[in-house]
Short mmCIF file of C-alpha atoms in Angstrom, two decimals:
data_model
loop_
_atom_site.label_atom_id
_atom_site.label_comp_id
_atom_site.label_asym_id
_atom_site.label_seq_id
_atom_site.Cartn_x
_atom_site.Cartn_y
_atom_site.Cartn_z
CA UNK V 1 -59.13 9.64 -196.13
CA UNK V 2 -56.61 7.30 -194.60
CA UNK V 3 -58.25 5.59 -191.52
CA UNK V 4 -56.04 4.13 -188.80
CA UNK V 5 -58.14 2.70 -186.27
CA UNK V 6 -57.12 1.20 -182.76
CA UNK V 7 -59.23 -1.38 -180.88
CA UNK V 8 -59.47 0.48 -177.62
CA UNK V 9 -59.37 4.21 -176.47
CA UNK V 10 -58.72 3.16 -172.85
CA UNK V 11 -57.58 0.04 -171.25
CA UNK V 12 -57.03 -1.12 -167.73
CA UNK V 13 -55.23 -4.34 -166.80
CA UNK V 14 -53.75 -6.13 -164.24
CA UNK V 15 -49.99 -6.83 -163.62
CA UNK V 16 -49.03 -10.18 -165.38
CA UNK V 17 -51.97 -10.22 -167.94
CA UNK V 18 -51.39 -10.76 -171.68
CA UNK V 19 -52.64 -7.51 -173.45
CA UNK V 20 -53.32 -7.43 -177.09
CA UNK V 21 -53.68 -3.85 -178.84
CA UNK V 22 -55.07 -4.15 -182.24
CA UNK V 23 -54.49 -1.65 -185.14
CA UNK V 24 -56.13 -1.59 -188.49
CA UNK V 25 -55.39 0.75 -191.43
CA UNK V 26 -57.52 0.77 -194.74
CA UNK V 27 -55.00 2.31 -197.38
CA UNK V 28 -53.43 -0.57 -198.21
CA UNK V 29 -50.03 0.87 -196.74
CA UNK V 30 -46.95 -1.43 -196.49
CA UNK V 31 -45.58 -0.24 -193.48
CA UNK V 32 -47.12 -0.16 -189.86
CA UNK V 33 -45.60 1.02 -186.63
CA UNK V 34 -46.13 0.99 -182.89
CA UNK V 35 -45.18 3.78 -180.73
CA UNK V 36 -45.43 4.77 -177.09
CA UNK V 37 -45.71 7.99 -175.62
CA UNK V 38 -44.79 9.33 -172.17
CA UNK V 39 -44.73 12.71 -170.57
CA UNK V 40 -41.59 14.48 -171.58
CA UNK V 41 -40.50 11.97 -174.03
CA UNK V 42 -41.09 11.77 -177.87
CA UNK V 43 -42.81 9.12 -179.53
CA UNK V 44 -40.63 5.95 -179.03
CA UNK V 45 -40.91 3.34 -181.56
CA UNK V 46 -41.52 -0.24 -180.07
CA UNK V 47 -41.75 -2.31 -183.27
CA UNK V 48 -42.49 -1.72 -187.26
CA UNK V 49 -43.37 -3.87 -189.84
CA UNK V 50 -42.68 -3.38 -193.46
CA UNK V 51 -44.60 -6.16 -195.10
CA UNK V 52 -46.91 -9.04 -193.82
CA UNK V 53 -45.24 -11.42 -191.41
CA UNK V 54 -42.10 -9.08 -191.33
CA UNK V 55 -41.26 -7.12 -188.30
CA UNK V 56 -38.43 -5.27 -186.75
CA UNK V 57 -37.54 -4.05 -183.48
CA UNK V 58 -37.51 -0.52 -182.75
CA UNK V 59 -35.87 1.46 -179.92
CA UNK V 60 -37.76 -0.15 -176.99
CA UNK V 61 -38.90 -3.67 -177.88
CA UNK V 62 -38.44 -5.28 -174.55
CA UNK V 63 -41.43 -6.62 -172.99
CA UNK V 64 -43.44 -6.50 -176.25
CA UNK V 65 -43.94 -8.48 -179.25
CA UNK V 66 -46.01 -8.02 -182.45
CA UNK V 67 -48.01 -9.88 -185.29
CA UNK V 68 -48.78 -8.86 -188.75
CA UNK V 69 -50.82 -11.97 -190.46
CA UNK V 70 -52.63 -9.55 -192.68
CA UNK V 71 -51.50 -6.38 -194.42
CA UNK V 72 -54.33 -4.35 -192.76
CA UNK V 73 -53.77 -5.47 -189.20
CA UNK V 74 -50.82 -5.05 -186.91
CA UNK V 75 -51.11 -6.35 -183.46
CA UNK V 76 -48.82 -5.33 -180.21
CA UNK V 77 -48.65 -7.86 -177.55
CA UNK V 78 -47.71 -7.34 -173.94
CA UNK V 79 -46.80 -10.98 -172.85
CA UNK V 80 -47.05 -10.11 -169.23
CA UNK V 81 -48.06 -6.59 -168.32
CA UNK V 82 -46.22 -4.54 -165.84
CA UNK V 83 -46.66 -1.10 -164.37
CA UNK V 84 -44.01 0.59 -166.43
CA UNK V 85 -45.91 -0.33 -169.46
CA UNK V 86 -48.65 2.21 -168.42
CA UNK V 87 -48.66 4.56 -171.36
CA UNK V 88 -50.32 5.94 -174.50
CA UNK V 89 -49.77 3.64 -177.36
CA UNK V 90 -50.12 4.86 -181.03
CA UNK V 91 -50.36 2.88 -184.15
CA UNK V 92 -49.38 4.42 -187.66
CA UNK V 93 -49.24 3.44 -190.90
CA UNK V 94 -47.34 4.86 -193.99
CA UNK V 95 -46.85 4.19 -197.65
CA UNK V 96 -43.16 3.27 -198.62
CA UNK V 97 -43.34 6.02 -201.23
CA UNK V 98 -43.05 8.91 -201.91
CA UNK V 99 -42.89 10.90 -198.50
CA UNK V 100 -43.40 8.12 -195.97
CA UNK V 101 -45.82 10.45 -194.15
CA UNK V 102 -47.14 8.58 -191.41
CA UNK V 103 -50.79 8.29 -190.35
CA UNK V 104 -51.71 7.74 -186.80
CA UNK V 105 -54.72 6.11 -184.96
CA UNK V 106 -56.15 7.84 -182.01
CA UNK V 107 -54.10 6.11 -179.52
CA UNK V 108 -54.82 3.72 -176.58
CA UNK V 109 -54.15 4.84 -173.05
CA UNK V 110 -53.12 1.56 -171.25
CA UNK V 111 -53.19 1.34 -167.46
CA UNK V 112 -51.65 -1.32 -165.59
CA UNK V 113 -52.40 -1.73 -162.03
CA UNK T 1 -27.26 16.21 -181.25
CA UNK T 2 -27.88 12.50 -180.97
CA UNK T 3 -31.60 12.96 -180.71
CA UNK T 4 -34.31 15.25 -181.76
CA UNK T 5 -35.02 18.05 -179.39
CA UNK T 6 -37.89 20.72 -179.28
CA UNK T 7 -38.21 23.76 -177.80
CA UNK T 8 -39.86 25.33 -175.81
CA UNK T 9 -41.54 22.49 -173.92
CA UNK T 10 -44.71 24.36 -173.78
CA UNK T 11 -46.01 28.06 -174.27
CA UNK T 12 -49.01 30.09 -173.68
CA UNK T 13 -50.01 32.91 -175.94
CA UNK T 14 -52.79 35.17 -176.55
CA UNK T 15 -55.21 34.96 -179.39
CA UNK T 16 -53.77 36.89 -182.35
CA UNK T 17 -50.01 36.46 -181.34
CA UNK T 18 -47.69 35.04 -183.69
CA UNK T 19 -45.40 32.47 -182.35
CA UNK T 20 -42.58 30.16 -183.50
CA UNK T 21 -40.77 27.10 -182.01
CA UNK T 22 -37.62 24.89 -183.04
CA UNK T 23 -36.75 21.44 -183.81
CA UNK T 24 -33.24 20.33 -183.63
CA UNK T 25 -32.03 17.23 -185.32
CA UNK T 26 -28.93 15.50 -186.10
CA UNK T 27 -27.54 16.91 -189.63
CA UNK T 28 -25.61 13.86 -190.52
CA UNK T 29 -27.26 11.44 -192.84
CA UNK T 30 -30.45 13.69 -192.94
CA UNK T 31 -33.19 12.53 -195.31
CA UNK T 32 -36.47 14.20 -194.27
CA UNK T 33 -38.08 16.24 -191.45
CA UNK T 34 -41.71 15.94 -190.67
CA UNK T 35 -44.01 18.05 -188.69
CA UNK T 36 -47.18 16.78 -187.16
CA UNK T 37 -49.99 18.52 -184.99
CA UNK T 38 -51.51 16.42 -182.16
CA UNK T 39 -54.83 17.84 -180.91
CA UNK T 40 -56.21 16.48 -177.63
CA UNK T 41 -58.19 13.35 -178.23
CA UNK T 42 -57.35 13.16 -181.69
CA UNK T 43 -54.81 11.37 -183.96
CA UNK T 44 -51.29 13.21 -184.86
CA UNK T 45 -51.81 14.86 -188.07
CA UNK T 46 -49.21 15.45 -190.72
CA UNK T 47 -48.45 19.22 -191.37
CA UNK T 48 -45.15 19.29 -193.58
CA UNK T 49 -42.50 17.09 -194.88
CA UNK T 50 -39.43 18.81 -195.90
CA UNK T 51 -36.33 17.29 -197.30
CA UNK T 52 -34.03 19.86 -198.95
CA UNK T 53 -32.01 22.59 -197.16
CA UNK T 54 -33.86 26.06 -197.37
CA UNK T 55 -37.13 24.30 -197.89
CA UNK T 56 -40.13 26.46 -196.91
CA UNK T 57 -43.53 25.07 -196.52
CA UNK T 58 -46.88 26.87 -195.63
CA UNK T 59 -50.39 25.79 -195.14
CA UNK T 60 -52.75 28.62 -194.14
CA UNK T 61 -51.27 30.51 -191.17
CA UNK T 62 -48.67 27.83 -190.48
CA UNK T 63 -45.18 27.85 -192.02
CA UNK T 64 -42.10 25.78 -191.56
CA UNK T 65 -38.34 26.36 -192.54
CA UNK T 66 -35.49 23.94 -192.71
CA UNK T 67 -31.62 24.04 -192.37
CA UNK T 68 -30.20 20.77 -192.87
CA UNK T 69 -26.74 21.99 -192.37
CA UNK T 70 -26.95 23.09 -188.88
CA UNK T 71 -29.92 20.59 -188.09
CA UNK T 72 -32.87 22.55 -187.14
CA UNK T 73 -36.42 23.57 -188.53
CA UNK T 74 -38.63 26.36 -187.40
CA UNK T 75 -42.61 26.15 -187.21
CA UNK T 76 -44.18 29.68 -187.30
CA UNK T 77 -48.01 30.36 -186.65
CA UNK T 78 -49.08 33.63 -187.50
CA UNK T 79 -52.16 35.13 -185.74
CA UNK T 80 -52.61 32.30 -183.37
CA UNK T 81 -56.34 31.07 -182.68
CA UNK T 82 -57.55 28.91 -180.15
CA UNK T 83 -57.92 26.12 -182.53
CA UNK T 84 -54.23 25.99 -182.96
CA UNK T 85 -53.86 24.81 -179.38
CA UNK T 86 -52.20 21.37 -179.70
CA UNK T 87 -49.04 19.38 -179.26
CA UNK T 88 -46.53 20.10 -182.21
CA UNK T 89 -44.16 17.09 -182.92
CA UNK T 90 -41.30 17.12 -185.35
CA UNK T 91 -39.57 13.93 -186.55
CA UNK T 92 -36.44 13.26 -188.26
CA UNK T 93 -35.74 10.59 -190.83
CA UNK T 94 -32.43 9.18 -191.91
CA UNK T 95 -33.90 7.10 -194.61
CA UNK T 96 -35.48 3.65 -194.53
CA UNK T 97 -38.80 3.74 -192.65
CA UNK T 98 -37.89 4.92 -189.08
CA UNK T 99 -38.71 8.31 -187.66
CA UNK T 100 -37.17 9.85 -184.42
CA UNK T 101 -39.39 11.94 -182.85
CA UNK T 102 -39.00 15.02 -180.52
CA UNK T 103 -40.81 15.30 -177.23
CA UNK T 104 -43.01 18.04 -178.74
CA UNK T 105 -44.13 21.64 -177.84
CA UNK T 106 -47.47 22.00 -176.38
CA UNK T 107 -49.18 25.28 -177.41
CA UNK T 108 -51.94 26.87 -175.66
CA UNK T 109 -53.76 29.82 -177.28
CA UNK T 110 -55.81 31.73 -175.01
CA UNK T 111 -58.96 33.81 -176.19
#
């Protein structure tokens, strides 16, 4: 079975802190994604990566950066956390072919106080 | 439709009832439509991927249909069980790697 793991299920940080969310997948997938999910809204894409050291902005990249130094690991960085970044963060990976089905991690619920 | 929409936002059904909900998506440049089930405290799990107009997929008591010309997909659950309680997400893909997700339909099946 594909496994996508995220470093924390729950995280509480203070405004202004630098926050790292880690995601690891074990299926050698080329593509990895970071989403956030807020009540009443769909999953919104923050960043994605289709290869090591490659990254593309999603729909809401402001306030975030990412790092992909190894194929299996994709990190989301909040350079200076703000209260409006309180959310559920989901990581996903997918193969490039054939169906692009995404496999999700369990999510990290981040609270910024 | 610019975004992916789902209706209803939530619903409650009795165990044994059949139910269905809708996903609406932009029909232009359509490539694929995905359905996911997201149970509380678990990861979203893929249910179906559909690409062709008229596609029908089935997994146990759950089935889905696709109309790419008018831009909608239906998800049906026959004889709902409490373990079907979850949020059901649909996502449209236009090609490339990106998905656009709907806000989800939260289903509660009451015993």
